[in-house]
Coordinates of C-alpha atoms in Angstrom, one line a residue:
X1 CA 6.5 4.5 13.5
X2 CA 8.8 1.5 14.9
X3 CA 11.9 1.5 13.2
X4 CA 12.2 -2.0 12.6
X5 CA 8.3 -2.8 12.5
X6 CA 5.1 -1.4 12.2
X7 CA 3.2 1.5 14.0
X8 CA 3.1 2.0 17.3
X9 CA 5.4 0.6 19.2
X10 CA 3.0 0.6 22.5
X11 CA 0.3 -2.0 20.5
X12 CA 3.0 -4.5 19.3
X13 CA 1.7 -8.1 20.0
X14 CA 2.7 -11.2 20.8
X15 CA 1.3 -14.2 19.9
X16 CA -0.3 -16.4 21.7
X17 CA 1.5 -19.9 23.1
X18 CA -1.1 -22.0 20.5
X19 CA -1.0 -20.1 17.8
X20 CA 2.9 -20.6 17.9
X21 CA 2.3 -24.1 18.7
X22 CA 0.7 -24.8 15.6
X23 CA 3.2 -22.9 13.6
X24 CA 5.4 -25.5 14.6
X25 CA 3.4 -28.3 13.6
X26 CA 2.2 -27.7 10.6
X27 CA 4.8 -25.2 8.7
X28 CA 8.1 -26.5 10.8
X29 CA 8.6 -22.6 12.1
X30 CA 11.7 -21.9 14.4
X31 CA 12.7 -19.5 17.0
X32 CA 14.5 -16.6 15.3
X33 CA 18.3 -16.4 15.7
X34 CA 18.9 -13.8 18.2
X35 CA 16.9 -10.6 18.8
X36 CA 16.9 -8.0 16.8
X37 CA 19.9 -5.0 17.3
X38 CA 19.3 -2.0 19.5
X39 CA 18.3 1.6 16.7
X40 CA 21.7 2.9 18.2
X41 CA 23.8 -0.4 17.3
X42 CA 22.3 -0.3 13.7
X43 CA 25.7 1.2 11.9
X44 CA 25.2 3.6 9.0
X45 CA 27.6 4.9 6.3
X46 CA 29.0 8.3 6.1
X47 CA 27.0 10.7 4.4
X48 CA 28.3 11.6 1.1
X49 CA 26.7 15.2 0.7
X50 CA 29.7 17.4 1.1
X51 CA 29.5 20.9 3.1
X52 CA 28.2 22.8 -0.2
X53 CA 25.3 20.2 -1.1
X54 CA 24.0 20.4 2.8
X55 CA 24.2 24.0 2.7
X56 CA 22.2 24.4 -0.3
X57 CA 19.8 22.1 0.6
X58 CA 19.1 23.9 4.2
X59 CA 18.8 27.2 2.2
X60 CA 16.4 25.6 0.1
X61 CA 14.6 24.6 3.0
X62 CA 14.8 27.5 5.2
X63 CA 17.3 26.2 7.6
X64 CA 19.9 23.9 9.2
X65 CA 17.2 22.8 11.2
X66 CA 15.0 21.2 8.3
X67 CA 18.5 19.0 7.0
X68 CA 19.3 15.9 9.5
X69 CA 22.1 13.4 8.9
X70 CA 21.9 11.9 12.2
X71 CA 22.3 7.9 11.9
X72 CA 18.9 7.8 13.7
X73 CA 16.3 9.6 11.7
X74 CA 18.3 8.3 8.8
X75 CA 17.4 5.0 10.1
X76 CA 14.0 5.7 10.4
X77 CA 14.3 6.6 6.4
X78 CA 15.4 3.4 5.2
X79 CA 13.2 1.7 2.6
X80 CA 9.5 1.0 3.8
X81 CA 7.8 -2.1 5.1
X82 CA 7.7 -5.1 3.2
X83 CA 8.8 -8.0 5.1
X84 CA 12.0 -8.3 3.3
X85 CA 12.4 -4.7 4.7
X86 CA 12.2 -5.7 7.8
X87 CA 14.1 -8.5 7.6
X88 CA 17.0 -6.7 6.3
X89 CA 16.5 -3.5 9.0
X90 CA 16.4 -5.7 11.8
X91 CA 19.5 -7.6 10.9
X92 CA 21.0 -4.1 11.0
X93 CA 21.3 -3.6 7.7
X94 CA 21.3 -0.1 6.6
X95 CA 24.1 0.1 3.5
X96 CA 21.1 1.8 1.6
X97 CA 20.1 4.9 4.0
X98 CA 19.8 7.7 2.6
X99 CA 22.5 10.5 2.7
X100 CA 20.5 12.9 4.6
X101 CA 16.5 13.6 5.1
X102 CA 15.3 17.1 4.4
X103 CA 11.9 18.4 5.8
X104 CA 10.3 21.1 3.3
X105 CA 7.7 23.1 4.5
X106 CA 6.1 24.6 1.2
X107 CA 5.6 23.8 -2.9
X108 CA 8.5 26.2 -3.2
X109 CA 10.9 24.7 -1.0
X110 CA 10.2 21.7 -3.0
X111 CA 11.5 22.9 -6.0
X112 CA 14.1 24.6 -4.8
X113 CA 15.3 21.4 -3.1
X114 CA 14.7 19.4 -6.9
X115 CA 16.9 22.3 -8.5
X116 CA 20.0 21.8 -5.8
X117 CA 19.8 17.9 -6.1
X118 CA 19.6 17.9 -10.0
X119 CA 23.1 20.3 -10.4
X120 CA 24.4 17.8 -7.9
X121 CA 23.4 15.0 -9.1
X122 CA 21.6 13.7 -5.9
X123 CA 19.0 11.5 -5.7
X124 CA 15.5 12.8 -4.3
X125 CA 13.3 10.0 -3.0
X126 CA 9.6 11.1 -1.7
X127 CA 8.9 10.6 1.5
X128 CA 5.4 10.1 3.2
X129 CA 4.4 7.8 5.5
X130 CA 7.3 5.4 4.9
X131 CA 4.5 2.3 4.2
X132 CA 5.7 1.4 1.1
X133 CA 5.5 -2.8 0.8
X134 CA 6.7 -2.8 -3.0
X135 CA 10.7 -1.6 -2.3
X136 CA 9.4 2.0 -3.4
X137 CA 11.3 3.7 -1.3
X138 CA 15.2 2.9 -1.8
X139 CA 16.7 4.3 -5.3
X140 CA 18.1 2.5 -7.8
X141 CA 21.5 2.9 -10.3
X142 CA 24.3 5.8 -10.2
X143 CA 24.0 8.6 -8.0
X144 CA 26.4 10.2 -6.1
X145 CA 24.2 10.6 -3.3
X146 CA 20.3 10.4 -2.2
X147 CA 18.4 12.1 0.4
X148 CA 14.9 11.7 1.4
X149 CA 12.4 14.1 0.9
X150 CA 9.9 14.0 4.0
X151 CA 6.5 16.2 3.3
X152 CA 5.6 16.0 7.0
X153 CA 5.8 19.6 7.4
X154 CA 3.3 20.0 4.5
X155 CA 0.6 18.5 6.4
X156 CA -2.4 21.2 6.1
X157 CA -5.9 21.3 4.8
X158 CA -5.8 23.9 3.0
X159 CA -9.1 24.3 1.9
X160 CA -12.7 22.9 1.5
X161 CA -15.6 23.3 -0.4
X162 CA -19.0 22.7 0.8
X163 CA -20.4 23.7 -2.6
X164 CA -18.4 21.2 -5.0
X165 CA -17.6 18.7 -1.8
X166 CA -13.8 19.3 -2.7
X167 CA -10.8 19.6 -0.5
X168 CA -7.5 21.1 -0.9
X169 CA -5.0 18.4 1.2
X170 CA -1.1 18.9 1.4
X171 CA 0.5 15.5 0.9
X172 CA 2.1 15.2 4.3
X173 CA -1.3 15.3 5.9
X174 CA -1.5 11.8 7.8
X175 CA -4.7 9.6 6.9
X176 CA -6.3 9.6 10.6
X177 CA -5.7 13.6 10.6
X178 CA -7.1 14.2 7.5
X179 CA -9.8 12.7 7.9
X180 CA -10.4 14.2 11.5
X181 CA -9.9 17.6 10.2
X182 CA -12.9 16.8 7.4
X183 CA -15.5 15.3 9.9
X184 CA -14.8 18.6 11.9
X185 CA -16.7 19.6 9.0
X186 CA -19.2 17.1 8.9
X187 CA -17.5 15.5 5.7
X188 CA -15.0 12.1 5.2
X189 CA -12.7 11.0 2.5
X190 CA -14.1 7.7 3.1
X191 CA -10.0 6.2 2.4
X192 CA -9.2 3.7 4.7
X193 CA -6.8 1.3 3.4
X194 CA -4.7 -1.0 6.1
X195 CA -2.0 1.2 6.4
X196 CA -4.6 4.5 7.2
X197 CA -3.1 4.9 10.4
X198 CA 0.4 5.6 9.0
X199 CA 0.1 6.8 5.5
X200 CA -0.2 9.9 4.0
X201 CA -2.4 12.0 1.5
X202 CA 0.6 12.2 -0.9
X203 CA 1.5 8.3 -0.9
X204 CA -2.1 7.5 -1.1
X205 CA -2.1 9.4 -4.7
X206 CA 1.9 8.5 -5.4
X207 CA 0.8 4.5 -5.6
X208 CA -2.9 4.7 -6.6
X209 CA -4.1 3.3 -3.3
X210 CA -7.1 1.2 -2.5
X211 CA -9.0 1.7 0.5
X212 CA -11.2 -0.9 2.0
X213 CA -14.7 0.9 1.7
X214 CA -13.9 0.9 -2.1
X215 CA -16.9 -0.4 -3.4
X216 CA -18.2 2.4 -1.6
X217 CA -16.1 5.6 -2.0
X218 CA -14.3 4.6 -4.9
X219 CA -9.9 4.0 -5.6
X220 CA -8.0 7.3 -4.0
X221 CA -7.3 8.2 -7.8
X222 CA -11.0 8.3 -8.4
X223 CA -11.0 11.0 -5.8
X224 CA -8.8 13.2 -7.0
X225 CA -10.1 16.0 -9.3
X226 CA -6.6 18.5 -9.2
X227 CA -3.4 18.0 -8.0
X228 CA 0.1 20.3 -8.3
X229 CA 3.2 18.5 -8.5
X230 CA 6.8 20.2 -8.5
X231 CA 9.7 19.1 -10.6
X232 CA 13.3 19.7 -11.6
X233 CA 11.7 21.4 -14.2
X234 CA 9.1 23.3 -12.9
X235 CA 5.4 23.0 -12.0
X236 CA 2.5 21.1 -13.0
X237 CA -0.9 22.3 -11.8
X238 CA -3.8 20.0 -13.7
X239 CA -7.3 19.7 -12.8
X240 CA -9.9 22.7 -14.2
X241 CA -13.2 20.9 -13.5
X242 CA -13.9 17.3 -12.6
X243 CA -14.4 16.1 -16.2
X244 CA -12.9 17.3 -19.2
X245 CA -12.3 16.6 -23.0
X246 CA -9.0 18.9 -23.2
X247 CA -7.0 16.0 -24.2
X248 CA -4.8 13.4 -22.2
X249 CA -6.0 13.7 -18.8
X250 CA -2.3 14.2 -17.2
X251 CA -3.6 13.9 -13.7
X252 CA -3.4 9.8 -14.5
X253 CA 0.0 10.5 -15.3
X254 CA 0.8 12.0 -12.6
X255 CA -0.9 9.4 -10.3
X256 CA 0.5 6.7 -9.7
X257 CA 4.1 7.8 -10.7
X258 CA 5.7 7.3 -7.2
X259 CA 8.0 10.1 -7.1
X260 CA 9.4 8.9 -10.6
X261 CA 8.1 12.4 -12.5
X262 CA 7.6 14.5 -9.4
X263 CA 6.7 15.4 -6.1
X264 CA 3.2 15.7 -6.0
X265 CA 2.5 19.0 -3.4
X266 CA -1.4 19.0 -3.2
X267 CA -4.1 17.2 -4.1
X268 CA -7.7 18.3 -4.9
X269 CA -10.4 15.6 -3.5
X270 CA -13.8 14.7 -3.9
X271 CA -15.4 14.6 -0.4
X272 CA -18.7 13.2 0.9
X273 CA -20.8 14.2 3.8
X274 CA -19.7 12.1 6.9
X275 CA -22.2 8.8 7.4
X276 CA -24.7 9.4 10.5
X277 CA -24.1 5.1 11.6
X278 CA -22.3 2.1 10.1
X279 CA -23.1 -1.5 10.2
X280 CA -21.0 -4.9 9.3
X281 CA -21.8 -8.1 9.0
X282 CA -20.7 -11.9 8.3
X283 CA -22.1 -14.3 5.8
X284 CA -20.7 -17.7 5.2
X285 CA -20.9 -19.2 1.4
X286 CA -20.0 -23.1 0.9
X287 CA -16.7 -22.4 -1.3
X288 CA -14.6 -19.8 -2.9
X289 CA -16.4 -19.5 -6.1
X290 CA -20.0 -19.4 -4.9
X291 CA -19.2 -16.4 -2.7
X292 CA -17.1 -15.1 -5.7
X293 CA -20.3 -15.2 -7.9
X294 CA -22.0 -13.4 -5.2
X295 CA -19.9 -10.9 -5.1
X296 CA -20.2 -10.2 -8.6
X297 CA -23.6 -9.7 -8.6
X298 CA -23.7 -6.7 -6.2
X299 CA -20.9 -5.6 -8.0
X300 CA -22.7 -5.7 -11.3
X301 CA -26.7 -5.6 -10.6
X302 CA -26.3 -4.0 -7.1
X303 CA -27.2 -2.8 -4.9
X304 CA -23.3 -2.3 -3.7
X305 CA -22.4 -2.1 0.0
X306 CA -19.4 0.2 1.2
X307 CA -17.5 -2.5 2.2
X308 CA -17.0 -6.1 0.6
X309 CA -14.8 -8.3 0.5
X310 CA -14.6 -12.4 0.9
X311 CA -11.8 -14.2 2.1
X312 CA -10.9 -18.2 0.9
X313 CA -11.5 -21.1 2.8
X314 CA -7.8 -21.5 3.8
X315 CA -7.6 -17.3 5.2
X316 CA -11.5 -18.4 6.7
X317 CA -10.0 -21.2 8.6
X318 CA -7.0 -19.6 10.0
X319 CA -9.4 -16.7 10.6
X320 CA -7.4 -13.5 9.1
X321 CA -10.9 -12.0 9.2
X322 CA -10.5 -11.1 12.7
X323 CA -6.8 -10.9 13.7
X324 CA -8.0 -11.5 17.5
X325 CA -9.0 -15.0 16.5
X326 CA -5.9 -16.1 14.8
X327 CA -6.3 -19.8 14.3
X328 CA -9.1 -20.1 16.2
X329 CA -11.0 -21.6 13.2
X330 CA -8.2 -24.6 12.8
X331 CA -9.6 -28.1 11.5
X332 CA -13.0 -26.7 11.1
X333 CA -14.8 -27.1 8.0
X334 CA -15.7 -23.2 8.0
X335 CA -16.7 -22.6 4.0
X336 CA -15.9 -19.1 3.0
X337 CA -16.3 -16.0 5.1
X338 CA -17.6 -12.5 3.6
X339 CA -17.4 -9.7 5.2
X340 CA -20.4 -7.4 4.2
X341 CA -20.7 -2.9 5.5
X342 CA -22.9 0.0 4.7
X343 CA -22.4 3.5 5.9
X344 CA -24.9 6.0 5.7
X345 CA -28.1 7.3 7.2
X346 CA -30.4 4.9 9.1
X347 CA -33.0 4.1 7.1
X348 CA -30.9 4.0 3.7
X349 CA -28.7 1.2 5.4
X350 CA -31.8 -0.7 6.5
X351 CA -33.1 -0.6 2.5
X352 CA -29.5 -1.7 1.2
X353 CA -29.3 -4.3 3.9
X354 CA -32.6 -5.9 2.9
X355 CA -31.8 -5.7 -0.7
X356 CA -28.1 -6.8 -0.7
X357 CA -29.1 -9.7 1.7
X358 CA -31.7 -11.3 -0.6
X359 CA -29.0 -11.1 -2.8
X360 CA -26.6 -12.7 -0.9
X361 CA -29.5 -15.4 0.4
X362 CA -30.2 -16.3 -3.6
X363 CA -26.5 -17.1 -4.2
X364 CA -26.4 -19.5 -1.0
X365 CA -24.8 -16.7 1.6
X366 CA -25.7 -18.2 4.9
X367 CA -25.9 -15.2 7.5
X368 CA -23.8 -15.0 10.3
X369 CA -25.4 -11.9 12.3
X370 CA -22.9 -8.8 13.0
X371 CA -19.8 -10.2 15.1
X372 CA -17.7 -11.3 12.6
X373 CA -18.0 -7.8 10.5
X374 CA -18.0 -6.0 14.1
X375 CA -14.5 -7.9 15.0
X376 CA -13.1 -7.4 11.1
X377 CA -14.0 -3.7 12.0
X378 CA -12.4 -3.7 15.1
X379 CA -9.4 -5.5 13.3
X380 CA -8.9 -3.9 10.1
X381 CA -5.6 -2.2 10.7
X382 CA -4.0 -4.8 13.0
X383 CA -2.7 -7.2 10.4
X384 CA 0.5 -5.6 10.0
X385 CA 1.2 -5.3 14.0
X386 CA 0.5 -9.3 13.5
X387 CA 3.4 -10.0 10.7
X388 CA 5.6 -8.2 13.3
X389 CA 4.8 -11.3 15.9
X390 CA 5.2 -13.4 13.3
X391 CA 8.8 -12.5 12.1
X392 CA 9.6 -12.5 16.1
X393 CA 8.9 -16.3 16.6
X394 CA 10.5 -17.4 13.3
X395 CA 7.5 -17.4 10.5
X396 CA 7.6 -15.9 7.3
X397 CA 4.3 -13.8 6.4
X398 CA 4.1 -11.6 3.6
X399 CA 1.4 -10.6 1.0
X400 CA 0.9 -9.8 -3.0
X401 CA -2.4 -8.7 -4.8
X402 CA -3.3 -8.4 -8.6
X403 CA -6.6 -7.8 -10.7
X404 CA -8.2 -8.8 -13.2
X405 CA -11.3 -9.3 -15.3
X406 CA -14.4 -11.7 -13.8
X407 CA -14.0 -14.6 -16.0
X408 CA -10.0 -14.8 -15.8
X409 CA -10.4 -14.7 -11.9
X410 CA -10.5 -18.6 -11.1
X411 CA -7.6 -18.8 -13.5
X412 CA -6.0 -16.0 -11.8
X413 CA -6.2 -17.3 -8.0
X414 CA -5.1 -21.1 -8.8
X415 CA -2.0 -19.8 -11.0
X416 CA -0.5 -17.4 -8.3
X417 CA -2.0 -19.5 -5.3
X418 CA 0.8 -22.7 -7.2
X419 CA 3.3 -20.7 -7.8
X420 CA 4.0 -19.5 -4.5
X421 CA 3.0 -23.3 -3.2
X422 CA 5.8 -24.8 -5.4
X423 CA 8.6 -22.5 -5.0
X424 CA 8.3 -22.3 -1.4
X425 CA 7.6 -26.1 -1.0
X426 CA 10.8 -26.8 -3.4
X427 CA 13.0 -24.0 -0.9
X428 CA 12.0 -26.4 2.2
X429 CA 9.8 -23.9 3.5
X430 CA 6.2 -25.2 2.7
X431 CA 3.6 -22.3 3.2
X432 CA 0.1 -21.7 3.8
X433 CA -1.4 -19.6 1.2
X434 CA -4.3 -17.3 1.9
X435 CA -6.6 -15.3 -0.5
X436 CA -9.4 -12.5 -0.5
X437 CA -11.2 -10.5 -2.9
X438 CA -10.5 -7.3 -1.7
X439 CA -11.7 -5.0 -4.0
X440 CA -15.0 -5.3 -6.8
X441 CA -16.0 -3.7 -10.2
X442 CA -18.4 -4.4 -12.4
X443 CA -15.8 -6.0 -14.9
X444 CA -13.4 -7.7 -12.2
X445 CA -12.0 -7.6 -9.1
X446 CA -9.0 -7.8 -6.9
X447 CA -7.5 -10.7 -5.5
X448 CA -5.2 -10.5 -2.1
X449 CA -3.1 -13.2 -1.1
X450 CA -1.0 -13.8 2.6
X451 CA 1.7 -16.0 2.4
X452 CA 3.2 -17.8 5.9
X453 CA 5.8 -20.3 6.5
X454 CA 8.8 -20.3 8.0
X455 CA 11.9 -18.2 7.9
X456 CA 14.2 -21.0 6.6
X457 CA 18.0 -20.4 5.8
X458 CA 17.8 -17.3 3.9
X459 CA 13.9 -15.7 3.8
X460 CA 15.2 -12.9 2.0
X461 CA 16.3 -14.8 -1.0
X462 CA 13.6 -17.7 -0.7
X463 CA 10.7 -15.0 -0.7
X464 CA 12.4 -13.8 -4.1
X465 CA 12.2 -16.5 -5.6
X466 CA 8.8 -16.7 -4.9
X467 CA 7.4 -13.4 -5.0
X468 CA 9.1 -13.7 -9.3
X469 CA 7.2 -16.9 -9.6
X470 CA 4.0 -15.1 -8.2
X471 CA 4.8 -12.0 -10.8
X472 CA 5.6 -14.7 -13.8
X473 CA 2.0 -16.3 -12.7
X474 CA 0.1 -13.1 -12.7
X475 CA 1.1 -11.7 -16.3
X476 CA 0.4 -15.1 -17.3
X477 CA -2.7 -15.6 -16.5
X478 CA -3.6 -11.9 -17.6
X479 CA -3.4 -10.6 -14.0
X480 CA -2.4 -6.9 -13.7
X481 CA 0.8 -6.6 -11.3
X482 CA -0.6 -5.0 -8.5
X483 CA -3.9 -3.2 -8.1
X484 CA -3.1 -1.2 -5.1
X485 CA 0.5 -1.3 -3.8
X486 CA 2.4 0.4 -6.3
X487 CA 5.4 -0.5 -8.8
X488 CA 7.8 0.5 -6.7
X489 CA 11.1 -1.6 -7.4
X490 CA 10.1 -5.2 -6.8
X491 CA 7.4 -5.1 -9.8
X492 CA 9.2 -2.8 -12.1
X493 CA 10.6 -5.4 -14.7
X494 CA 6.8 -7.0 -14.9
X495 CA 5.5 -3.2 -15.0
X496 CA 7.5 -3.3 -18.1
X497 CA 6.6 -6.5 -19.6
X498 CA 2.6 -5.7 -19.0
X499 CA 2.8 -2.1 -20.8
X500 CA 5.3 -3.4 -23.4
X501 CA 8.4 -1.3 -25.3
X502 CA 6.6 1.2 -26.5
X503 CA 4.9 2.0 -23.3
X504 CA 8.1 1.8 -21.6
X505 CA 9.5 4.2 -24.2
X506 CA 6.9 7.0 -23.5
X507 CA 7.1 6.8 -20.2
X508 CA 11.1 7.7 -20.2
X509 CA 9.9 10.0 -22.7
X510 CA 7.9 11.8 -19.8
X511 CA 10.9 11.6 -17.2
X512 CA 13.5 12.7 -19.8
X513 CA 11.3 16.2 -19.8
X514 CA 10.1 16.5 -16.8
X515 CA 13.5 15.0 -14.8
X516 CA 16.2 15.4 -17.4
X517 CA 19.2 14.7 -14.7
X518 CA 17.2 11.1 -13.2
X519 CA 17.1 12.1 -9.8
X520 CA 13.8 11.4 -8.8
X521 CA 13.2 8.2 -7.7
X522 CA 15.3 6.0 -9.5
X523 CA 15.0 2.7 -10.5
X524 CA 11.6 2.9 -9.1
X525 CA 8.8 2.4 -11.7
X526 CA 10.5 2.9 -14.7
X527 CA 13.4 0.0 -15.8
X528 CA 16.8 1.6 -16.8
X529 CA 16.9 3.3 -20.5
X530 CA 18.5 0.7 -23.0
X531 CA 21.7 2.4 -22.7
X532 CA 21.9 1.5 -19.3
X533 CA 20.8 -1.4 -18.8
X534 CA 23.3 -4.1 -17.3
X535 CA 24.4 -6.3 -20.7

């Protein structure tokens, strides 16, 4: 992973002369100040694990060689991906990296690494694929040291099931090798949210990912049947059958926690047999709402595709669709763009095709023939390689999603889609707001907005601004805070304010017994308890 970016160093992009041309033009962007520092100029503080702490943590990991304090790979462990992330990494900012990263290689080396930290009082911080976008990844409140706890070495299938279609995945596993190792099997997850190529099993269950063949497969927690989780405390191994009526099902608990009640070790997952062929496809609707109440139909009535999604008329314009055309739509009047895929066998795509397109026909979809759900295909993971060239010629891009029931969703989309407007426009950075449904039910769906403009005096403290008026917006208008990126830090106060006190209360009811010293993740998820909390 690029240490101040995303991916693959060898596919960052530039873009091209127009596009930054009409950055210029019509949001005022500027050059950045300066490139970026060199990894190696990028100053780190000491570590402040002493001789005894780093010798109990390499025993608890079976080595020396599993426990690095070297200023680069701590580096490379320094909060996740958002763009205030970056911003911050790439103006060499690293006062937050963690004390040390420790590489465990089993469940048990896990726990013996929560017992060291919790009689030390170090922080532990889980430790995946490093995507977090929600600040879920850099601890919170008093600690007298943090390390990061990377589960790369934990990266196995374990086992698989032909019989139930279940798999046993270790939560290191990457995405793209997980998924390899199934098809070697003739099977597929069927996950493939935009940071696939990077994330990991574990993250994908830590933060209740969304992939985007939902409508299809289903939400990553809807896939897991068991999981095992080590903490300070001891182990938690839930799941008996896929379904049960033994009380609380504390596998939800346990999803979604992000570190904050334990390391989460393995994961049990539904698993379907791989597709034989895929096919995508465009259609155009006339506006936002008509292609909304489109959507809903299949999403109600069916018949469903395994991918759909439909993006606004401003993210149609600019053409976010298909990150190889950025603004090649400009000035046109282009309506609304829906991207439309089925997997499966031949003849079952051909049926859900024909039925989904007479749907999509009735509600005033306009067909557009296979290129722009070929080029969405071919671009689906590229958008964050494209906020990368962004931030290098002075823009601003960043992006929020919520959720929420069908008949709040115009409400929903106008409040957030103003907020963010206003605040920016009032900070002298006017932006151009973007919007897609990303994800359907039957009751609602998801709503995922792009924000660009440019940098300005201070983006940092600008996109704060905005990003609380966006959060104030959402609970407002009976938005949930995120639907797919997590808590983390950035949405923990509005976390708190959509569950209310009492939820709040059982929560740290849950971390006083399962993390009774607060070393897991703090400040992530979870506000501070009322006795600590700044007066």
């Amino acid at each position: 992973m690029r240490w101040s970016g995303w991916g693959d160093p060898a596919r960052a992009t530039r873009l091209p002369e127009g596009a930054v041309r009409l950055l210029r033009d019509l949001l005022g962007v500027r050059p950045a100040d300066g490139a970026p520092p060199r990894l190696e100029d990028v100053a780190v503080p000491a570590s402040r694990l002493d001789g005894d702490a780093l010798g109990a943590l390499a025993e608890a990991v079976g080595g020396e060689a599993h426990v690095r304090t070297d200023p680069e790979t701590r580096i490379r462990h320094t909060r996740g991906k958002s763009t205030p992330d970056l911003l911050r990494i790439r103006a060499g900012e690293a006062s937050d990296a963690p004390d040390a990263v420790v590489f465990p290689g089993s469940h048990e080396d896990v726990l013996a690494v929560l017992r060291a930290c919790a009689r030390r009082r170090v922080a532990v911080v889980p430790f995946g694929g490093g995507t977090s976008v929600v600040g879920g990844l850099a601890p919170r409140g008093a600690f007298d040291a943090f390390v990061a706890l990377d589960l790369r070495r934990m990266n196995a299938l374990v086992d698989l099931d032909p019989v139930s279609r279940t798999a046993v995945l270790q939560p290191g596993l990457r995405a793209p090798r997980a998924e390899a190792l199934l098809r070697e099997r003739g099977f597929t997850l069927g996950h493939f949210p935009q940071s696939f190529e990077w994330a990991s099993i574990g993250g994908f269950a830590a933060a209740r990912s969304s992939g985007q063949a939902s409508a299809g497969y289903g939400r990553f927690d809807e896939m897991v049947v068991a999981l095992t989780a080590a903490t300070p405390e001891g182990t938690l191994s839930l799941g008996r059958a896929p379904r049960s009526a033994a009380g609380p099902d504390l596998r939800q608990l346990v999803l979604g926690s992000e570190g904050a009640f334990g390391v989460i070790t393995s994961v049990t997952v539904r698993i379907r047999p791989a597709p034989e062929t895929s096919a995508y496809e465009g259609w155009r609707f006339p506006s936002f709402s008509q292609g909304g109440a489109a959507l809903r139909r299949l999403a109600q009535d069916g018949p469903l595709p395994t991918v759909l999604r439909l993006s606004d008329e401003a993210e149609t314009m600019v053409g976010l669709a298909d990150p190889d055309a950025i603004g090649a739509g400009l000035g046109e009047a282009s309506g609304c763009l829906a991207v439309v895929g089925f997997e499966g066998a031949p003849q079952e795509i051909a049926d859900r095709r024909d039925r989904v397109r007479a749907v999509l026909e009735d509600e005033g979809g306009e067909p557009l023939g296979p290129e722009p759900g070929q080029a969405w295909e071919h671009g689906r993971y590229t958008a964050p390689y494209l906020r990368d060239a962004l931030l290098d010629v002075g823009a601003f891009a960043e992006t929020l999603e919520t959720a929420t029931f069908w008949s709040g969703l115009p409400d929903l989309y106008a409040a957030v889609k103003d907020a963010l407007t206003s605040t920016l426009t009032a900070q002298g950075t006017p932006p151009l707001v973007m919007c897609h449904i990303s994800h359907v039910y039957p009751a609602g769906a998801s709503l995922y907005f792009t924000v660009v403009c440019a940098q300005g005096s201070d983006a940092v403290r600008h996109w704060e601004k905005a990003k609380h008026a966006a959060n104030d917006a959402i609970l407002d208008a009976g938005g949930t805070i995120t639907h797919h990126h997590g808590v983390g830090a950035d949405h923990r106060d509005w976390y708190a304010r959509e569950i209310g006190p009492l939820g709040v209360d059982v929560l740290h009811a849950v971390k006083r017994r399962l993390d009774p010293a607060g070393i897991l993740n703090p400040g992530v998820l979870l506000p501070p308890v009322p006795e600590e909390r700044p007066r």
